[in-house]
């Protein structure tokens, strides 16, 4: 890198001249984006090694699922390699750092590594070395000539590569995809494998509870299903059928933990997580109350009507939703985006949205209560719209009347209590009146609008997994429990920006627009949403639901 030597000691902005591609023998370096000073977000580079270095079996790359698993495995190996190297600082601020996106417990399509039959491309962030605002060229050279090749060779050389581990990683991922793709055909919406460890180490950890503390999952016999997997393995566990499933049981008996595992089962967990055989319909959406959020022209009239002062609920808008209106809107928005399964937990639901019992019906006349409680819609959602629900309801026996399956959690062991619940319903009839007077109206789709004429694209910045800044607005995403990785949030922000410019036209539905962006990323790679030439390595693919849910929450974006 001769050009580097001419930069030594010059002002840091001179690094801009480095933009471009360099053949460094063992790899090709692409410098795509150069930081302004040593304290700014690190520069973005790509390092390409020839496919011959690793000579992966072609079969590993001829299908999307396998490729995702391979790229995830290589990313994890690079992460481990960098940790082993223990990079030293090479000046002020972030000088000398080399970063790669670090996956968590879940395997996601990511931009960190891209494998083709010709090359393996690794996308990194590097802190170009400086002393204050002076370029430290020798250190920069050492990073590109010593550190980076060391990391690449350490992780990607054929001679030391653990091909068996790679093969296991890929097989597990493909088996998981297989079960998910077969669920619908077998009339199921979720599967929880026998032996699964659902509980986490603590309330803020994603790691599994110690094996000697956790009660492993065991399916009730009546709900047990088995799969013959493509790899030959046979897997048994609990199949949750379409329809309405209740999870009941005493407090602290593991109800929410089971629902959380089901909610996370829309993703594939890596070996050792404990939830690798928790597989859920990919369209399952966790719905919850979220007071204070904005809602834009959502038809919630099936759940809420006759608001005080004649306020519309067929196109309900607010900058500050209540618990019940936010939960109603979340349900409608999820179905609008294609959800076939709703997941709800009493812990995060609005009590008055879930139920109105006989005594309250006697005290407050139906005309004075805008809410049609969910208990009176949940069966209809299944029968007329094909939308199933799994609900954690420990506190209201009125739900037993509308359940197809009742799972009783007893000291972390699920028992099929469906029959027992039927007998109880016959013996103690609920005296409440069903409050759904008119059928649910068909879903109306809403359309996102492009930016109004003359409005400039606001700055979009992802601060963390749960906060997204659009212009001056901070959008709180904590309620999106299935948005699990900061790189998903980052990708969603870039995808919304891309879709605003390309697909949002005020006529296409949100569902269509989001689907088009995801198709583009699958077909052309993450580079299509990257704000600079090349590709950022810090994206992970979100589901269409999470992209739509973020869009729905940005007050500055118009959806009608
Ligand atoms: P509930 O929703 O029924 O009140 P939770 O699901 O919140 O109960 O679980 C209560 C506690 O029990 C949590 O601390 C959780 O980590 C723990 N727990 C849940 N499932 C298991 C299990 N299978 N084995 C051991 N501990 C568990
Ligand atoms: Mg709970």
PDB file of C-alpha atoms and ligand atoms in Angstrom, residues 196 198-200 209 213-217 249-258 345-347 392 409 411-412, ligand 1:
ATOM      1  CA  UNK A 196     -35.858 -28.357  25.050  1.00  0.00           C
ATOM      2  CA  UNK A 198     -36.830 -22.974  27.511  1.00  0.00           C
ATOM      3  CA  UNK A 199     -35.825 -21.073  30.648  1.00  0.00           C
ATOM      4  CA  UNK A 200     -33.020 -18.523  30.460  1.00  0.00           C
ATOM      5  CA  UNK A 209     -30.545 -21.949  32.324  1.00  0.00           C
ATOM      6  CA  UNK A 213     -31.716 -26.360  37.288  1.00  0.00           C
ATOM      7  CA  UNK A 214     -33.970 -26.305  34.227  1.00  0.00           C
ATOM      8  CA  UNK A 215     -36.871 -28.722  33.819  1.00  0.00           C
ATOM      9  CA  UNK A 216     -36.559 -29.986  30.230  1.00  0.00           C
ATOM     10  CA  UNK A 217     -39.662 -29.704  28.074  1.00  0.00           C
ATOM     11  CA  UNK A 249     -51.493 -22.526  35.232  1.00  0.00           C
ATOM     12  CA  UNK A 250     -50.387 -21.002  38.503  1.00  0.00           C
ATOM     13  CA  UNK A 251     -48.122 -17.993  38.747  1.00  0.00           C
ATOM     14  CA  UNK A 252     -44.423 -18.807  38.259  1.00  0.00           C
ATOM     15  CA  UNK A 253     -45.156 -22.188  36.669  1.00  0.00           C
ATOM     16  CA  UNK A 254     -43.518 -21.345  33.348  1.00  0.00           C
ATOM     17  CA  UNK A 255     -46.370 -19.977  31.200  1.00  0.00           C
ATOM     18  CA  UNK A 256     -44.605 -16.868  29.927  1.00  0.00           C
ATOM     19  CA  UNK A 257     -41.373 -18.777  29.413  1.00  0.00           C
ATOM     20  CA  UNK A 258     -43.165 -21.203  27.097  1.00  0.00           C
ATOM     21  CA  UNK A 345     -49.431 -12.847  27.245  1.00  0.00           C
ATOM     22  CA  UNK A 346     -51.604 -11.536  30.050  1.00  0.00           C
ATOM     23  CA  UNK A 347     -48.439  -9.967  31.499  1.00  0.00           C
ATOM     24  CA  UNK A 392     -51.275 -16.994  28.204  1.00  0.00           C
ATOM     25  CA  UNK A 409     -48.375 -25.609  33.065  1.00  0.00           C
ATOM     26  CA  UNK A 411     -44.197 -26.939  37.709  1.00  0.00           C
ATOM     27  CA  UNK A 412     -42.902 -26.323  34.164  1.00  0.00           C
TER      28      UNK A 412
HETATM   29  P1  LIG B   1     -45.487 -17.583  34.764  1.00  0.00           P
HETATM   30  O1  LIG B   1     -45.642 -16.830  33.485  1.00  0.00           O
HETATM   31  O2  LIG B   1     -46.249 -18.861  34.770  1.00  0.00           O
HETATM   32  O3  LIG B   1     -45.781 -16.765  35.970  1.00  0.00           O
HETATM   33  P2  LIG B   1     -42.659 -17.664  34.100  1.00  0.00           P
HETATM   34  O4  LIG B   1     -42.675 -18.282  32.762  1.00  0.00           O
HETATM   35  O5  LIG B   1     -42.437 -16.216  34.194  1.00  0.00           O
HETATM   36  O6  LIG B   1     -43.973 -18.053  34.924  1.00  0.00           O
HETATM   37  O7  LIG B   1     -41.547 -18.464  34.907  1.00  0.00           O
HETATM   38  C1  LIG B   1     -41.304 -18.242  36.270  1.00  0.00           C
HETATM   39  C2  LIG B   1     -39.862 -18.576  36.589  1.00  0.00           C
HETATM   40  O8  LIG B   1     -39.607 -19.961  36.394  1.00  0.00           O
HETATM   41  C3  LIG B   1     -38.860 -17.822  35.746  1.00  0.00           C
HETATM   42  O9  LIG B   1     -37.829 -17.351  36.582  1.00  0.00           O
HETATM   43  C4  LIG B   1     -38.343 -18.857  34.770  1.00  0.00           C
HETATM   44  O10 LIG B   1     -37.011 -18.611  34.406  1.00  0.00           O
HETATM   45  C5  LIG B   1     -38.470 -20.137  35.543  1.00  0.00           C
HETATM   46  N1  LIG B   1     -38.731 -21.262  34.651  1.00  0.00           N
HETATM   47  C6  LIG B   1     -39.596 -21.283  33.610  1.00  0.00           C
HETATM   48  N2  LIG B   1     -39.585 -22.460  32.989  1.00  0.00           N
HETATM   49  C7  LIG B   1     -38.691 -23.231  33.645  1.00  0.00           C
HETATM   50  C8  LIG B   1     -38.221 -24.574  33.482  1.00  0.00           C
HETATM   51  N3  LIG B   1     -38.692 -25.367  32.511  1.00  0.00           N
HETATM   52  N4  LIG B   1     -37.287 -25.027  34.351  1.00  0.00           N
HETATM   53  C9  LIG B   1     -36.832 -24.231  35.332  1.00  0.00           C
HETATM   54  N5  LIG B   1     -37.225 -22.973  35.534  1.00  0.00           N
HETATM   55  C10 LIG B   1     -38.143 -22.465  34.720  1.00  0.00           C
END
